[in-house]
Amino acid sequence: MPIIQISITPQTLEKKAELSKTYTDEMHRILDIPKEAITIVFNEMPAESIANGGEMLSERMKRMRK
């Protein structure tokens, strides 16, 4: 039973459902396993808890919105 863990900033239920369907469909297609055997776990982390390249993601997102 594959378990896919997705670490992501908080998203709407609709976006998570779309991601879940896409990942499940592709795992099913590529590995030829039943969709029911595929589990997806969303690990939501606020942008204030993520840094990349020494810069907080929350600051980068603010800068990109301008």
PDB file of N, CA and C in Angstrom:
ATOM      1  N   MET A   1       0.845  -1.177   0.000  1.00  0.00           N
ATOM      2  CA  MET A   1       0.000   0.000   0.000  1.00  0.00           C
ATOM      3  C   MET A   1       0.892   1.241   0.000  1.00  0.00           C
ATOM      4  N   PRO A   2       0.975   1.958  -1.102  1.00  0.00           N
ATOM      5  CA  PRO A   2       1.775   3.183  -1.128  1.00  0.00           C
ATOM      6  C   PRO A   2       1.130   4.284  -0.287  1.00  0.00           C
ATOM      7  N   ILE A   3       1.983   5.007   0.410  1.00  0.00           N
ATOM      8  CA  ILE A   3       1.546   6.193   1.147  1.00  0.00           C
ATOM      9  C   ILE A   3       2.325   7.370   0.594  1.00  0.00           C
ATOM     10  N   ILE A   4       1.608   8.338   0.061  1.00  0.00           N
ATOM     11  CA  ILE A   4       2.214   9.547  -0.488  1.00  0.00           C
ATOM     12  C   ILE A   4       2.047  10.651   0.541  1.00  0.00           C
ATOM     13  N   GLN A   5       3.152  11.273   0.934  1.00  0.00           N
ATOM     14  CA  GLN A   5       3.092  12.386   1.872  1.00  0.00           C
ATOM     15  C   GLN A   5       3.425  13.667   1.120  1.00  0.00           C
ATOM     16  N   ILE A   6       2.529  14.636   1.226  1.00  0.00           N
ATOM     17  CA  ILE A   6       2.701  15.913   0.547  1.00  0.00           C
ATOM     18  C   ILE A   6       2.834  16.995   1.607  1.00  0.00           C
ATOM     19  N   SER A   7       3.993  17.639   1.654  1.00  0.00           N
ATOM     20  CA  SER A   7       4.208  18.767   2.565  1.00  0.00           C
ATOM     21  C   SER A   7       3.917  20.033   1.781  1.00  0.00           C
ATOM     22  N   ILE A   8       2.997  20.836   2.298  1.00  0.00           N
ATOM     23  CA  ILE A   8       2.483  21.965   1.530  1.00  0.00           C
ATOM     24  C   ILE A   8       1.968  23.045   2.476  1.00  0.00           C
ATOM     25  N   THR A   9       1.950  24.273   2.000  1.00  0.00           N
ATOM     26  CA  THR A   9       1.312  25.328   2.783  1.00  0.00           C
ATOM     27  C   THR A   9      -0.194  25.059   2.779  1.00  0.00           C
ATOM     28  N   PRO A  10      -0.924  25.598   3.748  1.00  0.00           N
ATOM     29  CA  PRO A  10      -2.362  25.330   3.818  1.00  0.00           C
ATOM     30  C   PRO A  10      -3.084  25.638   2.499  1.00  0.00           C
ATOM     31  N   GLN A  11      -3.938  24.709   2.091  1.00  0.00           N
ATOM     32  CA  GLN A  11      -4.697  24.831   0.845  1.00  0.00           C
ATOM     33  C   GLN A  11      -6.166  24.557   1.127  1.00  0.00           C
ATOM     34  N   THR A  12      -7.015  24.931   0.175  1.00  0.00           N
ATOM     35  CA  THR A  12      -8.441  24.663   0.317  1.00  0.00           C
ATOM     36  C   THR A  12      -8.703  23.167   0.166  1.00  0.00           C
ATOM     37  N   LEU A  13      -9.827  22.746   0.680  1.00  0.00           N
ATOM     38  CA  LEU A  13     -10.230  21.349   0.548  1.00  0.00           C
ATOM     39  C   LEU A  13     -10.341  20.966  -0.928  1.00  0.00           C
ATOM     40  N   GLU A  14     -10.832  21.884  -1.749  1.00  0.00           N
ATOM     41  CA  GLU A  14     -10.979  21.616  -3.180  1.00  0.00           C
ATOM     42  C   GLU A  14      -9.621  21.354  -3.843  1.00  0.00           C
ATOM     43  N   LYS A  15      -8.619  22.152  -3.505  1.00  0.00           N
ATOM     44  CA  LYS A  15      -7.290  21.963  -4.091  1.00  0.00           C
ATOM     45  C   LYS A  15      -6.671  20.652  -3.620  1.00  0.00           C
ATOM     46  N   LYS A  16      -6.854  20.325  -2.342  1.00  0.00           N
ATOM     47  CA  LYS A  16      -6.316  19.060  -1.836  1.00  0.00           C
ATOM     48  C   LYS A  16      -7.026  17.876  -2.485  1.00  0.00           C
ATOM     49  N   ALA A  17      -8.319  17.998  -2.718  1.00  0.00           N
ATOM     50  CA  ALA A  17      -9.062  16.924  -3.382  1.00  0.00           C
ATOM     51  C   ALA A  17      -8.558  16.725  -4.809  1.00  0.00           C
ATOM     52  N   GLU A  18      -8.283  17.831  -5.510  1.00  0.00           N
ATOM     53  CA  GLU A  18      -7.765  17.732  -6.876  1.00  0.00           C
ATOM     54  C   GLU A  18      -6.376  17.090  -6.896  1.00  0.00           C
ATOM     55  N   LEU A  19      -5.514  17.513  -5.976  1.00  0.00           N
ATOM     56  CA  LEU A  19      -4.187  16.897  -5.875  1.00  0.00           C
ATOM     57  C   LEU A  19      -4.305  15.407  -5.565  1.00  0.00           C
ATOM     58  N   SER A  20      -5.179  15.073  -4.640  1.00  0.00           N
ATOM     59  CA  SER A  20      -5.370  13.683  -4.241  1.00  0.00           C
ATOM     60  C   SER A  20      -5.810  12.827  -5.423  1.00  0.00           C
ATOM     61  N   LYS A  21      -6.763  13.322  -6.183  1.00  0.00           N
ATOM     62  CA  LYS A  21      -7.244  12.581  -7.348  1.00  0.00           C
ATOM     63  C   LYS A  21      -6.139  12.414  -8.387  1.00  0.00           C
ATOM     64  N   THR A  22      -5.401  13.485  -8.657  1.00  0.00           N
ATOM     65  CA  THR A  22      -4.340  13.429  -9.666  1.00  0.00           C
ATOM     66  C   THR A  22      -3.247  12.447  -9.269  1.00  0.00           C
ATOM     67  N   TYR A  23      -2.767  12.548  -8.030  1.00  0.00           N
ATOM     68  CA  TYR A  23      -1.715  11.636  -7.569  1.00  0.00           C
ATOM     69  C   TYR A  23      -2.209  10.189  -7.576  1.00  0.00           C
ATOM     70  N   THR A  24      -3.424   9.968  -7.113  1.00  0.00           N
ATOM     71  CA  THR A  24      -3.979   8.613  -7.077  1.00  0.00           C
ATOM     72  C   THR A  24      -4.112   8.044  -8.484  1.00  0.00           C
ATOM     73  N   ASP A  25      -4.663   8.829  -9.397  1.00  0.00           N
ATOM     74  CA  ASP A  25      -4.828   8.365 -10.776  1.00  0.00           C
ATOM     75  C   ASP A  25      -3.486   7.998 -11.408  1.00  0.00           C
ATOM     76  N   GLU A  26      -2.473   8.821 -11.185  1.00  0.00           N
ATOM     77  CA  GLU A  26      -1.161   8.563 -11.787  1.00  0.00           C
ATOM     78  C   GLU A  26      -0.469   7.353 -11.155  1.00  0.00           C
ATOM     79  N   MET A  27      -0.564   7.204  -9.844  1.00  0.00           N
ATOM     80  CA  MET A  27       0.015   6.019  -9.194  1.00  0.00           C
ATOM     81  C   MET A  27      -0.671   4.753  -9.714  1.00  0.00           C
ATOM     82  N   HIS A  28      -1.982   4.820  -9.834  1.00  0.00           N
ATOM     83  CA  HIS A  28      -2.753   3.688 -10.361  1.00  0.00           C
ATOM     84  C   HIS A  28      -2.310   3.361 -11.788  1.00  0.00           C
ATOM     85  N   ARG A  29      -2.171   4.370 -12.616  1.00  0.00           N
ATOM     86  CA  ARG A  29      -1.781   4.175 -14.016  1.00  0.00           C
ATOM     87  C   ARG A  29      -0.364   3.609 -14.133  1.00  0.00           C
ATOM     88  N   ILE A  30       0.564   4.194 -13.403  1.00  0.00           N
ATOM     89  CA  ILE A  30       1.969   3.807 -13.536  1.00  0.00           C
ATOM     90  C   ILE A  30       2.266   2.463 -12.870  1.00  0.00           C
ATOM     91  N   LEU A  31       1.744   2.256 -11.669  1.00  0.00           N
ATOM     92  CA  LEU A  31       2.070   1.041 -10.912  1.00  0.00           C
ATOM     93  C   LEU A  31       1.054  -0.082 -11.074  1.00  0.00           C
ATOM     94  N   ASP A  32      -0.089   0.230 -11.710  1.00  0.00           N
ATOM     95  CA  ASP A  32      -1.145  -0.756 -11.917  1.00  0.00           C
ATOM     96  C   ASP A  32      -1.589  -1.393 -10.598  1.00  0.00           C
ATOM     97  N   ILE A  33      -1.859  -0.538  -9.625  1.00  0.00           N
ATOM     98  CA  ILE A  33      -2.374  -0.996  -8.334  1.00  0.00           C
ATOM     99  C   ILE A  33      -3.757  -0.389  -8.129  1.00  0.00           C
ATOM    100  N   PRO A  34      -4.584  -1.011  -7.295  1.00  0.00           N
ATOM    101  CA  PRO A  34      -5.921  -0.469  -7.067  1.00  0.00           C
ATOM    102  C   PRO A  34      -5.854   0.916  -6.410  1.00  0.00           C
ATOM    103  N   LYS A  35      -6.738   1.785  -6.833  1.00  0.00           N
ATOM    104  CA  LYS A  35      -6.779   3.127  -6.250  1.00  0.00           C
ATOM    105  C   LYS A  35      -7.033   3.065  -4.747  1.00  0.00           C
ATOM    106  N   GLU A  36      -7.802   2.078  -4.328  1.00  0.00           N
ATOM    107  CA  GLU A  36      -8.134   1.938  -2.907  1.00  0.00           C
ATOM    108  C   GLU A  36      -6.913   1.626  -2.055  1.00  0.00           C
ATOM    109  N   ALA A  37      -5.832   1.183  -2.675  1.00  0.00           N
ATOM    110  CA  ALA A  37      -4.612   0.845  -1.935  1.00  0.00           C
ATOM    111  C   ALA A  37      -3.706   2.055  -1.733  1.00  0.00           C
ATOM    112  N   ILE A  38      -4.056   3.178  -2.337  1.00  0.00           N
ATOM    113  CA  ILE A  38      -3.202   4.368  -2.303  1.00  0.00           C
ATOM    114  C   ILE A  38      -3.710   5.332  -1.235  1.00  0.00           C
ATOM    115  N   THR A  39      -2.809   5.733  -0.355  1.00  0.00           N
ATOM    116  CA  THR A  39      -3.141   6.684   0.703  1.00  0.00           C
ATOM    117  C   THR A  39      -2.324   7.948   0.503  1.00  0.00           C
ATOM    118  N   ILE A  40      -2.986   9.090   0.683  1.00  0.00           N
ATOM    119  CA  ILE A  40      -2.304  10.376   0.569  1.00  0.00           C
ATOM    120  C   ILE A  40      -2.477  11.127   1.881  1.00  0.00           C
ATOM    121  N   VAL A  41      -1.369  11.644   2.396  1.00  0.00           N
ATOM    122  CA  VAL A  41      -1.374  12.409   3.641  1.00  0.00           C
ATOM    123  C   VAL A  41      -0.865  13.813   3.335  1.00  0.00           C
ATOM    124  N   PHE A  42      -1.652  14.814   3.695  1.00  0.00           N
ATOM    125  CA  PHE A  42      -1.233  16.203   3.527  1.00  0.00           C
ATOM    126  C   PHE A  42      -0.658  16.708   4.847  1.00  0.00           C
ATOM    127  N   ASN A  43       0.587  17.125   4.813  1.00  0.00           N
ATOM    128  CA  ASN A  43       1.236  17.743   5.965  1.00  0.00           C
ATOM    129  C   ASN A  43       1.259  19.243   5.696  1.00  0.00           C
ATOM    130  N   GLU A  44       0.282  19.940   6.246  1.00  0.00           N
ATOM    131  CA  GLU A  44       0.189  21.377   5.998  1.00  0.00           C
ATOM    132  C   GLU A  44       1.052  22.143   6.996  1.00  0.00           C
ATOM    133  N   MET A  45       1.861  23.034   6.440  1.00  0.00           N
ATOM    134  CA  MET A  45       2.762  23.838   7.261  1.00  0.00           C
ATOM    135  C   MET A  45       2.582  25.301   6.871  1.00  0.00           C
ATOM    136  N   PRO A  46       2.440  26.183   7.845  1.00  0.00           N
ATOM    137  CA  PRO A  46       2.322  27.600   7.502  1.00  0.00           C
ATOM    138  C   PRO A  46       3.616  28.116   6.888  1.00  0.00           C
ATOM    139  N   ALA A  47       3.496  29.093   6.007  1.00  0.00           N
ATOM    140  CA  ALA A  47       4.667  29.672   5.335  1.00  0.00           C
ATOM    141  C   ALA A  47       5.664  30.231   6.345  1.00  0.00           C
ATOM    142  N   GLU A  48       5.190  30.596   7.531  1.00  0.00           N
ATOM    143  CA  GLU A  48       6.068  31.120   8.575  1.00  0.00           C
ATOM    144  C   GLU A  48       6.966  30.037   9.172  1.00  0.00           C
ATOM    145  N   SER A  49       6.691  28.791   8.843  1.00  0.00           N
ATOM    146  CA  SER A  49       7.481  27.676   9.374  1.00  0.00           C
ATOM    147  C   SER A  49       8.401  27.056   8.330  1.00  0.00           C
ATOM    148  N   ILE A  50       8.528  27.707   7.177  1.00  0.00           N
ATOM    149  CA  ILE A  50       9.332  27.163   6.084  1.00  0.00           C
ATOM    150  C   ILE A  50      10.340  28.211   5.625  1.00  0.00           C
ATOM    151  N   ALA A  51      11.573  27.785   5.426  1.00  0.00           N
ATOM    152  CA  ALA A  51      12.606  28.665   4.869  1.00  0.00           C
ATOM    153  C   ALA A  51      13.269  27.945   3.706  1.00  0.00           C
ATOM    154  N   ASN A  52      13.683  28.714   2.724  1.00  0.00           N
ATOM    155  CA  ASN A  52      14.389  28.164   1.570  1.00  0.00           C
ATOM    156  C   ASN A  52      15.474  29.141   1.182  1.00  0.00           C
ATOM    157  N   GLY A  53      16.687  28.659   1.063  1.00  0.00           N
ATOM    158  CA  GLY A  53      17.792  29.536   0.699  1.00  0.00           C
ATOM    159  C   GLY A  53      18.036  30.625   1.731  1.00  0.00           C
ATOM    160  N   GLY A  54      17.724  30.347   2.986  1.00  0.00           N
ATOM    161  CA  GLY A  54      17.941  31.313   4.056  1.00  0.00           C
ATOM    162  C   GLY A  54      16.859  32.374   4.162  1.00  0.00           C
ATOM    163  N   GLU A  55      15.812  32.254   3.366  1.00  0.00           N
ATOM    164  CA  GLU A  55      14.729  33.248   3.392  1.00  0.00           C
ATOM    165  C   GLU A  55      13.435  32.565   3.809  1.00  0.00           C
ATOM    166  N   MET A  56      12.710  33.207   4.709  1.00  0.00           N
ATOM    167  CA  MET A  56      11.430  32.662   5.141  1.00  0.00           C
ATOM    168  C   MET A  56      10.455  32.699   3.967  1.00  0.00           C
ATOM    169  N   LEU A  57       9.725  31.611   3.796  1.00  0.00           N
ATOM    170  CA  LEU A  57       8.773  31.536   2.697  1.00  0.00           C
ATOM    171  C   LEU A  57       7.711  32.619   2.815  1.00  0.00           C
ATOM    172  N   SER A  58       7.303  32.942   4.028  1.00  0.00           N
ATOM    173  CA  SER A  58       6.294  33.988   4.220  1.00  0.00           C
ATOM    174  C   SER A  58       6.782  35.324   3.676  1.00  0.00           C
ATOM    175  N   GLU A  59       8.057  35.645   3.865  1.00  0.00           N
ATOM    176  CA  GLU A  59       8.618  36.897   3.343  1.00  0.00           C
ATOM    177  C   GLU A  59       8.711  36.858   1.822  1.00  0.00           C
ATOM    178  N   ARG A  60       9.120  35.722   1.288  1.00  0.00           N
ATOM    179  CA  ARG A  60       9.208  35.586  -0.172  1.00  0.00           C
ATOM    180  C   ARG A  60       7.835  35.752  -0.810  1.00  0.00           C
ATOM    181  N   MET A  61       6.816  35.154  -0.185  1.00  0.00           N
ATOM    182  CA  MET A  61       5.461  35.257  -0.727  1.00  0.00           C
ATOM    183  C   MET A  61       4.967  36.698  -0.692  1.00  0.00           C
ATOM    184  N   LYS A  62       5.261  37.417   0.379  1.00  0.00           N
ATOM    185  CA  LYS A  62       4.881  38.837   0.456  1.00  0.00           C
ATOM    186  C   LYS A  62       5.538  39.622  -0.664  1.00  0.00           C
ATOM    187  N   ARG A  63       6.824  39.375  -0.872  1.00  0.00           N
ATOM    188  CA  ARG A  63       7.570  40.094  -1.903  1.00  0.00           C
ATOM    189  C   ARG A  63       7.021  39.788  -3.300  1.00  0.00           C
ATOM    190  N   MET A  64       6.645  38.560  -3.532  1.00  0.00           N
ATOM    191  CA  MET A  64       6.153  38.162  -4.851  1.00  0.00           C
ATOM    192  C   MET A  64       4.771  38.736  -5.149  1.00  0.00           C
ATOM    193  N   ARG A  65       3.995  39.037  -4.114  1.00  0.00           N
ATOM    194  CA  ARG A  65       2.650  39.605  -4.306  1.00  0.00           C
ATOM    195  C   ARG A  65       2.697  41.049  -4.771  1.00  0.00           C
ATOM    196  N   LYS A  66       3.824  41.721  -4.541  1.00  0.00           N
ATOM    197  CA  LYS A  66       3.929  43.148  -4.890  1.00  0.00           C
ATOM    198  C   LYS A  66       4.147  43.350  -6.361  1.00  0.00           C
TER     199      LYS A  66
END
